[in-house]
Coordinates of C-alpha atoms and ligand atoms in Angstrom, one line a residue:
M12 CA -22.5 -60.0 17.8
M13 CA -23.2 -57.9 14.6
Q14 CA -21.2 -57.7 11.5
N15 CA -18.5 -55.1 11.2
F16 CA -20.0 -53.0 8.4
S17 CA -17.3 -50.6 7.3
L18 CA -18.4 -47.0 7.0
R19 CA -16.7 -46.2 3.8
V20 CA -18.3 -43.8 1.3
S21 CA -18.1 -46.5 -1.5
T22 CA -20.9 -48.3 0.3
I23 CA -23.1 -45.2 -0.4
I24 CA -22.7 -45.3 -4.1
D25 CA -23.0 -49.1 -4.1
H26 CA -26.3 -48.8 -2.3
A27 CA -27.6 -46.3 -4.8
A28 CA -26.5 -48.3 -7.8
R29 CA -28.1 -51.5 -6.4
Y30 CA -31.3 -50.2 -5.0
H31 CA -32.0 -47.0 -7.0
P32 CA -30.1 -47.9 -10.2
N33 CA -32.3 -45.9 -12.6
R34 CA -33.0 -42.9 -10.5
P35 CA -32.2 -39.9 -12.8
V36 CA -29.0 -38.0 -12.3
I37 CA -29.1 -35.1 -14.7
G38 CA -26.8 -32.2 -15.2
R39 CA -25.5 -29.4 -17.4
S40 CA -22.1 -30.4 -18.7
V41 CA -19.2 -27.9 -18.9
E42 CA -19.1 -28.5 -22.6
G43 CA -22.7 -27.4 -22.8
P44 CA -25.2 -30.2 -23.4
I45 CA -27.5 -31.7 -20.7
V46 CA -26.3 -35.2 -19.6
E47 CA -28.8 -37.7 -18.5
S48 CA -27.5 -40.5 -16.3
N49 CA -28.5 -42.5 -13.2
W50 CA -26.9 -43.9 -10.1
Q51 CA -25.9 -47.2 -11.8
E52 CA -24.0 -45.3 -14.5
V53 CA -22.4 -42.9 -12.0
Q54 CA -21.1 -45.9 -10.0
R55 CA -19.8 -47.6 -13.1
E56 CA -17.9 -44.6 -14.2
A57 CA -16.6 -44.1 -10.7
K58 CA -15.2 -47.6 -10.9
Q59 CA -13.5 -46.7 -14.1
V60 CA -12.0 -43.6 -12.5
A61 CA -10.7 -45.7 -9.6
A62 CA -9.2 -48.2 -11.9
A63 CA -7.6 -45.6 -14.1
L64 CA -6.1 -43.7 -11.1
Q65 CA -4.6 -47.0 -9.8
G66 CA -3.2 -47.6 -13.3
L67 CA -1.4 -44.3 -13.1
G68 CA 0.2 -45.3 -9.8
I69 CA -2.2 -43.8 -7.3
K70 CA -1.8 -45.5 -3.9
K71 CA -3.8 -45.4 -0.7
G72 CA -3.7 -42.0 1.0
D73 CA -2.5 -40.1 -2.1
V74 CA -4.1 -36.7 -2.5
I75 CA -5.8 -35.6 -5.7
G76 CA -6.8 -32.0 -6.2
V77 CA -10.1 -31.5 -8.0
M78 CA -11.3 -28.2 -9.4
A79 CA -14.6 -28.7 -11.0
W80 CA -18.2 -27.4 -11.2
N81 CA -21.2 -29.4 -10.1
T82 CA -21.6 -31.9 -12.9
V83 CA -22.6 -35.5 -13.3
R84 CA -19.0 -36.3 -14.2
H85 CA -17.9 -34.7 -11.0
L86 CA -20.0 -37.2 -9.1
S87 CA -18.1 -40.1 -10.6
V88 CA -14.8 -38.4 -9.7
W89 CA -16.2 -37.8 -6.2
Y90 CA -16.6 -41.5 -5.7
G91 CA -13.8 -42.7 -7.9
I92 CA -11.0 -41.0 -5.9
P93 CA -11.9 -42.5 -2.5
G94 CA -12.8 -45.7 -4.3
A95 CA -9.1 -45.9 -5.3
G96 CA -8.2 -45.3 -1.7
A97 CA -7.1 -41.8 -2.5
V98 CA -8.1 -38.5 -0.9
N99 CA -10.3 -35.9 -2.8
H100 CA -8.9 -32.4 -2.2
T101 CA -11.6 -30.0 -3.4
L102 CA -10.2 -26.8 -4.9
N103 CA -12.2 -23.5 -5.1
P104 CA -11.6 -21.8 -8.5
R105 CA -12.3 -18.4 -6.7
L106 CA -9.2 -18.7 -4.6
F107 CA -6.4 -16.3 -5.2
A108 CA -3.5 -17.8 -7.1
D109 CA -1.2 -17.6 -4.0
Q110 CA -3.8 -19.4 -1.8
L111 CA -4.3 -22.0 -4.5
D112 CA -0.6 -23.0 -4.8
Y113 CA -0.3 -22.8 -1.0
I114 CA -3.1 -25.4 -0.4
I115 CA -2.0 -27.7 -3.3
N116 CA 1.5 -27.8 -1.9
H117 CA 0.4 -28.0 1.7
A118 CA -1.9 -31.0 1.0
E119 CA 0.8 -32.6 -1.2
D120 CA -1.6 -33.2 -4.1
R121 CA 0.0 -35.6 -6.6
F122 CA -2.6 -35.2 -9.4
I123 CA -5.0 -32.5 -10.5
M124 CA -8.3 -33.1 -12.1
V125 CA -9.8 -30.0 -13.6
D126 CA -12.7 -28.8 -15.7
L127 CA -11.7 -27.6 -19.1
D128 CA -12.6 -23.9 -18.5
L129 CA -10.6 -23.8 -15.3
L130 CA -7.3 -25.1 -16.7
P131 CA -5.8 -21.6 -17.1
A132 CA -5.7 -21.2 -13.3
F133 CA -3.0 -23.9 -13.4
E134 CA -1.1 -22.6 -16.4
A135 CA -0.4 -19.5 -14.3
I136 CA 0.9 -21.3 -11.3
I137 CA 2.3 -24.6 -12.5
D138 CA 5.9 -23.5 -11.9
R139 CA 5.0 -23.2 -8.3
L140 CA 3.6 -26.7 -8.1
P141 CA 6.7 -29.0 -8.1
K142 CA 4.9 -32.0 -6.7
I143 CA 2.1 -32.2 -9.3
E144 CA 2.8 -35.2 -11.5
K145 CA -0.3 -35.3 -13.8
I146 CA -3.1 -33.0 -14.8
I147 CA -6.3 -34.6 -16.0
V148 CA -8.7 -32.4 -17.9
L149 CA -12.3 -33.4 -17.2
T150 CA -13.6 -33.6 -20.8
D151 CA -13.6 -35.7 -24.0
R152 CA -11.1 -35.6 -26.8
A153 CA -13.1 -33.3 -29.0
H154 CA -13.1 -30.6 -26.3
M155 CA -9.5 -30.8 -25.2
P156 CA -8.3 -27.2 -24.8
E157 CA -5.1 -25.8 -26.3
T158 CA -2.6 -25.6 -23.5
K159 CA 1.2 -25.4 -22.8
L160 CA 0.6 -27.9 -20.0
D161 CA 1.2 -31.6 -20.3
V162 CA -2.3 -32.9 -19.8
I163 CA -4.3 -36.1 -19.9
C164 CA -7.8 -36.3 -21.4
Y165 CA -10.3 -37.7 -18.9
S166 CA -12.4 -39.7 -21.4
D167 CA -9.2 -41.2 -22.9
L168 CA -8.1 -42.1 -19.4
I169 CA -11.2 -44.0 -18.4
E170 CA -11.9 -45.6 -21.8
G171 CA -11.7 -49.3 -21.6
Q172 CA -11.2 -49.4 -17.9
P173 CA -13.3 -52.1 -16.1
D174 CA -16.5 -50.7 -14.6
D175 CA -17.1 -53.5 -12.2
G176 CA -13.8 -53.8 -10.3
A177 CA -13.5 -53.9 -6.5
W178 CA -13.1 -50.7 -4.6
I179 CA -9.9 -50.3 -2.6
D180 CA -10.9 -51.3 0.9
G181 CA -9.5 -50.2 4.2
D182 CA -10.2 -48.8 7.6
E183 CA -13.2 -46.5 7.9
D184 CA -11.0 -43.9 9.7
E185 CA -8.9 -43.4 6.6
A186 CA -8.9 -40.0 5.0
C187 CA -11.5 -39.5 2.3
G188 CA -11.5 -35.8 1.5
I189 CA -9.8 -32.5 2.3
C190 CA -11.3 -29.0 2.3
Y191 CA -9.5 -25.9 3.3
T192 CA -11.2 -23.1 5.2
S193 CA -10.8 -19.8 3.5
G194 CA -8.7 -18.3 6.2
T195 CA -9.6 -14.7 6.4
T196 CA -6.4 -14.2 8.5
G197 CA -3.2 -16.3 8.0
N198 CA -3.0 -19.3 5.7
P199 CA -6.0 -21.5 4.9
K200 CA -6.3 -24.5 7.1
G201 CA -6.9 -28.1 5.9
V202 CA -9.8 -30.1 7.3
V203 CA -9.5 -33.8 6.6
Y204 CA -12.8 -35.8 6.4
S205 CA -12.6 -39.5 7.0
H206 CA -14.8 -42.1 5.3
R207 CA -16.5 -42.7 8.7
S208 CA -17.1 -39.1 9.4
N209 CA -18.6 -38.6 5.9
V210 CA -20.9 -41.6 6.3
L211 CA -22.1 -40.7 9.8
H212 CA -22.5 -37.1 8.8
A213 CA -24.7 -38.0 5.8
L214 CA -26.8 -40.3 7.9
A215 CA -27.4 -37.5 10.4
A216 CA -27.9 -34.9 7.7
A217 CA -30.5 -36.8 5.7
A218 CA -32.7 -37.6 8.7
P219 CA -36.3 -36.2 9.0
D220 CA -35.7 -33.2 11.2
M221 CA -32.6 -32.2 9.1
L222 CA -32.7 -32.4 5.3
N223 CA -35.5 -35.0 5.4
L224 CA -34.3 -36.4 2.1
S225 CA -35.9 -39.4 0.4
S226 CA -36.1 -41.3 -2.8
Q227 CA -39.1 -39.1 -3.7
D228 CA -36.8 -36.0 -3.9
R229 CA -34.8 -34.6 -6.8
I230 CA -32.2 -32.4 -5.2
M231 CA -30.0 -29.7 -6.9
P232 CA -27.0 -28.6 -5.0
V233 CA -26.2 -25.1 -6.2
V234 CA -23.6 -24.9 -3.4
P235 CA -20.5 -26.2 -5.2
L236 CA -18.9 -29.5 -4.2
F237 CA -15.8 -27.6 -3.5
H238 CA -17.4 -25.5 -0.8
A239 CA -17.5 -27.1 2.7
N240 CA -17.7 -30.7 1.6
G241 CA -20.5 -29.7 -0.8
W242 CA -22.8 -29.6 2.2
S243 CA -22.6 -33.4 2.0
I244 CA -25.3 -33.5 -0.6
A245 CA -23.3 -35.8 -2.9
Y246 CA -23.3 -38.3 -0.1
C247 CA -26.9 -37.7 1.3
A248 CA -28.6 -38.0 -2.1
P249 CA -27.4 -41.4 -3.2
M250 CA -27.7 -42.6 0.4
A251 CA -31.4 -41.7 0.3
G252 CA -31.8 -42.9 -3.3
A253 CA -32.8 -39.4 -4.3
S254 CA -32.6 -38.1 -7.9
M255 CA -30.1 -35.3 -8.5
V256 CA -29.7 -32.4 -10.8
M257 CA -26.3 -30.8 -11.2
P258 CA -26.4 -27.2 -12.4
G259 CA -23.0 -27.0 -14.1
R260 CA -21.1 -23.8 -14.2
D261 CA -23.7 -21.3 -15.0
M262 CA -24.6 -19.6 -11.7
T263 CA -26.8 -16.9 -13.1
A264 CA -30.3 -16.8 -12.0
A265 CA -31.6 -17.5 -15.5
G266 CA -29.2 -20.5 -15.8
L267 CA -30.2 -21.9 -12.4
Y268 CA -33.9 -21.4 -13.1
E269 CA -33.7 -23.5 -16.2
M270 CA -32.1 -26.3 -14.2
L271 CA -34.6 -25.9 -11.3
E272 CA -37.4 -26.5 -13.8
M273 CA -36.0 -30.0 -14.6
G274 CA -38.3 -31.4 -11.9
V275 CA -36.2 -30.3 -8.9
T276 CA -38.0 -30.6 -5.6
Y277 CA -35.2 -29.5 -3.3
T278 CA -32.3 -27.2 -3.7
A279 CA -29.5 -25.7 -1.6
A280 CA -27.4 -22.5 -1.7
V281 CA -26.1 -19.4 0.1
P282 CA -28.6 -16.5 0.6
T283 CA -27.1 -14.3 -2.2
I284 CA -28.0 -16.9 -4.8
W285 CA -31.6 -16.8 -3.6
L286 CA -31.7 -13.0 -3.4
G287 CA -30.8 -13.0 -7.1
M288 CA -33.2 -15.8 -8.0
L289 CA -36.1 -14.0 -6.3
Q290 CA -35.4 -10.8 -8.2
H291 CA -35.2 -12.8 -11.4
L292 CA -38.5 -14.5 -10.8
K293 CA -40.2 -11.2 -10.0
A294 CA -38.7 -9.4 -13.0
E295 CA -39.6 -12.1 -15.5
N296 CA -42.9 -13.0 -13.8
L297 CA -41.9 -16.7 -13.4
G298 CA -43.1 -19.4 -11.1
L299 CA -41.3 -22.5 -9.8
S300 CA -43.4 -25.5 -10.9
T301 CA -41.8 -28.4 -8.9
L302 CA -39.6 -26.9 -6.2
K303 CA -40.9 -27.6 -2.6
R304 CA -37.9 -26.9 -0.3
V305 CA -34.8 -24.7 -0.2
L306 CA -31.9 -25.2 2.1
I307 CA -30.3 -21.9 2.9
G308 CA -27.0 -21.5 4.8
G309 CA -23.4 -20.4 4.7
A310 CA -24.5 -16.9 5.8
S311 CA -27.5 -15.6 7.7
C312 CA -30.7 -15.8 5.6
P313 CA -32.7 -12.5 5.7
R314 CA -36.3 -12.8 6.8
A315 CA -37.4 -11.2 3.6
V316 CA -36.0 -14.2 1.6
I317 CA -37.8 -16.7 3.9
E318 CA -41.1 -14.8 3.6
A319 CA -40.8 -14.4 -0.2
F320 CA -40.2 -18.1 -0.8
Q321 CA -42.9 -19.3 1.6
N322 CA -45.6 -16.7 1.0
D323 CA -45.2 -15.9 -2.7
Y324 CA -44.1 -19.3 -4.0
G325 CA -45.3 -21.8 -1.3
I326 CA -41.7 -23.2 -1.0
Q327 CA -40.5 -24.2 2.5
V328 CA -37.2 -22.6 3.6
L329 CA -34.8 -24.6 5.8
H330 CA -32.3 -22.2 7.4
A331 CA -29.1 -24.0 8.3
W332 CA -25.8 -23.2 9.9
G333 CA -22.6 -25.1 9.5
M334 CA -18.9 -24.8 8.7
T335 CA -16.1 -26.6 6.8
E336 CA -14.8 -27.9 10.1
M337 CA -18.2 -29.6 10.8
S338 CA -18.5 -31.5 7.5
P339 CA -20.4 -29.0 7.5
L340 CA -23.8 -29.4 9.2
G341 CA -24.3 -27.8 12.6
T342 CA -28.0 -27.1 12.8
I343 CA -31.1 -26.9 10.6
C344 CA -34.3 -25.0 11.4
S345 CA -37.1 -27.5 11.3
F346 CA -40.0 -27.2 13.7
K347 CA -40.1 -29.3 16.9
P348 CA -43.5 -29.8 18.4
E349 CA -42.7 -27.0 20.9
V350 CA -42.8 -24.4 18.1
S351 CA -45.1 -25.8 15.5
S352 CA -48.3 -24.3 17.0
L353 CA -46.9 -20.7 16.9
S354 CA -48.5 -18.1 14.7
E355 CA -47.1 -17.4 11.3
E356 CA -45.1 -14.5 12.6
G357 CA -43.9 -16.6 15.5
Q358 CA -42.7 -19.3 13.1
L359 CA -40.9 -16.7 11.0
D360 CA -39.1 -15.6 14.2
I361 CA -38.0 -19.2 14.7
Q362 CA -36.9 -19.5 11.1
E363 CA -34.5 -16.6 11.6
T364 CA -32.7 -18.9 14.0
V365 CA -30.6 -21.6 12.4
G366 CA -32.5 -24.3 14.3
H367 CA -31.2 -27.2 16.3
P368 CA -28.5 -29.9 15.9
P369 CA -28.9 -33.5 14.7
Y370 CA -27.8 -36.5 16.7
T371 CA -23.9 -36.6 16.3
V372 CA -23.6 -32.9 16.9
D373 CA -23.4 -31.4 20.4
L374 CA -23.3 -27.6 21.0
K375 CA -22.5 -25.3 23.9
I376 CA -22.8 -21.6 24.5
A377 CA -19.9 -20.5 26.7
N378 CA -18.3 -17.4 28.2
D379 CA -14.6 -16.7 27.7
A380 CA -13.8 -19.0 30.6
G381 CA -15.5 -21.9 28.8
E382 CA -18.4 -22.0 31.3
D383 CA -21.9 -22.8 30.1
L384 CA -24.2 -19.8 29.5
P385 CA -28.0 -20.1 29.9
W386 CA -30.3 -21.2 27.1
D387 CA -32.5 -18.1 27.5
G388 CA -32.5 -16.8 23.9
K389 CA -30.7 -13.6 24.9
T390 CA -27.3 -14.3 26.4
P391 CA -24.7 -14.3 23.7
G392 CA -21.6 -16.5 24.0
R393 CA -19.0 -18.4 22.0
L394 CA -20.6 -21.3 20.2
L395 CA -18.6 -24.5 20.8
S396 CA -19.2 -27.9 19.2
K397 CA -18.4 -31.6 19.4
G398 CA -19.3 -34.4 17.2
A399 CA -18.8 -37.4 15.0
A400 CA -17.9 -35.2 12.0
V401 CA -16.3 -32.2 13.7
V402 CA -12.6 -31.4 13.2
Q403 CA -10.1 -32.6 15.8
R404 CA -6.9 -31.3 14.3
Y405 CA -6.2 -29.3 11.2
L406 CA -3.9 -31.0 8.6
K407 CA -0.3 -31.0 9.6
E408 CA -0.9 -28.9 12.7
D409 CA 0.9 -30.2 15.8
A410 CA -1.9 -29.7 18.3
D411 CA -5.6 -30.4 18.4
A412 CA -8.0 -27.5 17.6
L413 CA -10.0 -28.3 20.8
D414 CA -10.1 -26.9 24.3
E415 CA -9.3 -29.1 27.3
D416 CA -12.8 -30.5 27.4
G417 CA -12.7 -31.5 23.8
W418 CA -14.8 -28.6 22.4
F419 CA -14.1 -27.0 19.1
D420 CA -14.7 -23.2 19.1
T421 CA -16.6 -22.4 16.0
G422 CA -15.6 -18.8 16.0
D423 CA -19.3 -17.8 16.0
V424 CA -21.2 -15.9 18.6
A425 CA -24.7 -17.1 19.3
V426 CA -27.6 -17.3 21.7
M427 CA -29.6 -20.5 22.3
D428 CA -33.2 -20.7 23.5
A429 CA -34.9 -23.1 25.9
N430 CA -35.9 -25.4 23.0
G431 CA -32.3 -25.7 21.8
Y432 CA -32.7 -23.3 18.8
V433 CA -29.5 -21.4 18.0
R434 CA -29.4 -17.8 16.7
I435 CA -26.0 -16.8 15.2
T436 CA -25.4 -13.1 16.1
D437 CA -21.8 -12.7 14.9
R438 CA -18.4 -14.0 13.9
S439 CA -16.3 -13.5 17.0
K440 CA -13.7 -11.6 15.0
D441 CA -16.4 -9.3 13.7
V442 CA -18.3 -8.5 16.9
I443 CA -19.2 -4.9 17.7
K444 CA -18.7 -4.1 21.4
S445 CA -20.0 -0.7 22.4
G446 CA -19.7 0.4 26.1
G447 CA -19.1 -3.3 27.0
E448 CA -22.3 -4.6 25.3
W449 CA -22.5 -6.6 22.1
I450 CA -24.5 -5.3 19.1
S451 CA -25.4 -8.1 16.6
S452 CA -24.0 -7.2 13.2
I453 CA -25.9 -10.0 11.6
E454 CA -29.2 -8.7 12.9
M455 CA -28.4 -5.2 11.8
E456 CA -27.5 -6.4 8.3
N457 CA -30.7 -8.4 8.0
A458 CA -32.8 -5.5 9.1
A459 CA -31.1 -3.3 6.5
V460 CA -31.5 -5.7 3.5
A461 CA -35.2 -5.8 4.3
H462 CA -35.3 -2.3 2.7
P463 CA -36.2 -2.9 -1.0
D464 CA -33.4 -0.5 -2.2
V465 CA -30.6 -2.3 -0.3
A466 CA -28.8 -5.2 -2.1
E467 CA -26.2 -6.0 0.6
A468 CA -25.2 -4.6 4.0
A469 CA -22.3 -5.0 6.4
A470 CA -22.2 -3.7 9.9
V471 CA -18.7 -3.1 11.2
A472 CA -17.1 -1.8 14.4
I473 CA -15.3 1.6 14.2
P474 CA -13.0 2.5 17.1
H475 CA -14.5 5.1 19.4
P476 CA -12.7 7.0 22.2
K477 CA -15.5 6.7 24.7
W478 CA -17.4 3.6 23.8
D479 CA -14.5 1.5 22.5
E480 CA -16.4 0.7 19.3
R481 CA -19.4 2.0 17.5
P482 CA -21.4 0.3 14.7
V483 CA -21.3 1.7 11.2
L484 CA -23.5 0.3 8.5
V485 CA -22.1 0.0 5.0
I486 CA -24.7 -0.7 2.2
V487 CA -24.7 -1.5 -1.5
P488 CA -27.7 -0.2 -3.3
M489 CA -29.9 -2.3 -5.6
P490 CA -29.2 -1.4 -9.3
E491 CA -30.3 2.1 -10.1
K492 CA -31.6 2.8 -6.6
T493 CA -30.5 5.4 -4.0
P494 CA -31.5 4.1 -0.6
D495 CA -32.8 6.7 1.8
N496 CA -30.7 6.6 5.1
A497 CA -33.6 7.9 7.2
E498 CA -35.9 5.1 5.9
I499 CA -33.2 2.5 6.7
M500 CA -32.7 4.0 10.2
S501 CA -36.4 3.8 10.9
L502 CA -36.4 0.1 9.9
L503 CA -33.5 -0.5 12.3
E504 CA -35.3 1.4 15.1
K505 CA -37.9 -1.3 15.1
R506 CA -35.4 -3.9 16.2
F507 CA -32.6 -2.0 18.0
A508 CA -32.4 0.1 21.1
K509 CA -31.3 3.7 20.5
W510 CA -27.7 3.1 21.7
Q511 CA -27.4 0.1 19.3
L512 CA -28.2 2.1 16.2
P513 CA -25.3 2.7 13.8
D514 CA -23.6 6.1 14.0
D515 CA -23.5 6.3 10.3
I516 CA -24.8 4.7 7.1
I517 CA -22.4 4.7 4.2
T518 CA -23.3 3.7 0.6
V519 CA -20.6 2.0 -1.5
D520 CA -20.5 0.4 -4.9
D521 CA -19.4 -3.0 -3.7
L522 CA -18.2 -4.9 -0.6
P523 CA -15.1 -7.1 -0.5
H524 CA -15.9 -10.9 -0.5
T525 CA -13.9 -14.0 0.4
A526 CA -13.5 -16.9 -2.0
T527 CA -16.6 -18.6 -0.4
G528 CA -18.7 -15.5 -1.1
K529 CA -18.8 -14.1 2.5
I530 CA -18.3 -10.4 3.1
S531 CA -14.8 -9.9 4.3
K532 CA -15.2 -7.5 7.2
L533 CA -11.5 -7.5 7.9
E534 CA -10.9 -6.1 4.4
L535 CA -13.8 -3.7 4.7
R536 CA -12.5 -2.3 8.0
Q537 CA -9.1 -1.9 6.4
R538 CA -10.6 -0.1 3.4
L539 CA -12.4 2.3 5.6
K540 CA -9.2 2.9 7.6
E541 CA -7.2 3.5 4.5
Q542 CA -9.8 5.9 3.2
G543 CA -9.4 7.8 6.5
Y544 CA -13.0 7.2 7.4
K545 CA -14.1 9.1 10.6
L546 CA -17.3 8.7 12.6
P547 CA -19.6 11.7 12.4
E548 CA -19.3 13.9 15.5
Ligands
ADP15 P1 -15.3 -20.2 5.1 O1 -14.2 -21.0 4.5 O2 -15.8 -19.1 4.3 O3 -15.2 -19.9 6.6 P2 -17.4 -22.0 5.9 O4 -18.6 -22.5 5.1 O5 -16.7 -23.0 6.7 O6 -16.5 -21.2 4.9 O7 -17.9 -20.8 6.9 C1 -18.6 -21.2 8.1 C2 -19.1 -19.9 8.7 O8 -20.2 -19.3 8.0 C3 -19.7 -20.2 10.1 O9 -18.8 -20.3 11.1 C4 -20.6 -18.9 10.2 O10 -19.9 -17.8 10.7 C5 -21.1 -18.7 8.8 N1 -22.4 -19.2 8.7 C6 -22.8 -20.4 8.1 N2 -24.1 -20.5 8.1 C7 -24.6 -19.4 8.7 C8 -26.0 -19.0 9.0 N3 -27.1 -19.6 8.7 N4 -26.1 -17.8 9.7 C9 -25.0 -17.1 10.0 N5 -23.7 -17.4 9.7 C10 -23.6 -18.6 9.1

């Protein structure tokens, strides 16, 4: 028999500290300066965090809310909290105040750890957070902000704490982290990751056909640690012994560019970040001297972005799909032998799909009755999933979030081809159904943003007396541009049948977004309704 190796996340940081101790972990601090650290130092500080939290009375299973940018310090907190047996509840600073107090109270956070610039978010709502006992500001004494709140300084807290104590041990199925889904309707829902699910997920995600991460890489997660388990990068990187760069709070293209040029070989973010970066590179006539790969997910990546990275900069794009409920990885688009001999155009067609799942994730395309639909690349259906790091039940719900065969409905609509490549066509709540047929809003939006004057696009369903619904395309122009509707329509005509074309193209100044940066179609449809929008005759 083999040993019973406990799949706890502390084993990840221990591995990195022991076998990759000097690998650089570099970041922009919230206070300003660049911090140069390594896995051994990150682990030692995590041990101090764990010891300090226990000293303050934190017990196994207690929940600590963390609202922080991607910094080196955040990595020590990321491992220090579960190392104390507690649960790391990531908080998105872009949440509305009422959502924030809802999730803090719902998850029963005992402590809050917060970056110094984000403290005002709590000043505004502290009266509504009766269970919060302590607020720890993630900075040193010199930078402690003025506040009416009773706060503790992080540096004071960990000073003098042992940096070599034992982690709190326990069962690998114990809770490790909580992330709430943004909940476009109703209240946000809590997804609880276990130690085991996080370790298995990171093993699966780092593997060659997925992130293909190694100790040769230096990875910069632009995607925040508070978004969908930070795409697991804070687990995958130390597991692989990779070097890391943490970009801090400056999410501007210029700020991120400066960090990318610190030897970053690999980076990850949602498409809008990369649209902005590509514009910046063009406008300033800049190159990327070390970057080799970009992981793009969270929303559909337009073909133009994939082409620009690969053709203009020689950087490989990995298009990925996932969700909070899946820890988050569902699929990544890497080439299987079946597609690697395709022409350049054929490969780009494949890269518009979100690829195929790793071992530990199983997928199914189903009709409304839950029956399997063919993998023919054209029959859309509900995308269902199962796996080692897929949600079973949301926090404090009284029933599992699964159908009777144990499948979790992702809420996405997709087609799958014979090679197991998935193409996301819609969110099920955003589908456009005209005369009984689906029209893919994602495909329409991607076709529209291929026009150089279009910055952002959303295709929405408008009720229609004869066809039930008809598509309308809402676009945001690039700065100082006035897109020509006829030109956009002719781009769409290349990809859509006549009956699928939008009945109207409307230009607006901005589109409503959720806290995770996705276009809120629900709100957009409401806006149009309130403005008394009518389809053209
Ligand atoms: P939120 O809290 O905003 O729902 P998630 O990250 O959990 O945050 O969102 C997951 C959803 O994002 C997926 O169900 C899917 O609709 C969308 N998504 C993620 N990646 C892609 C992609 N590559 N293409 C299209 N949609 C995507």
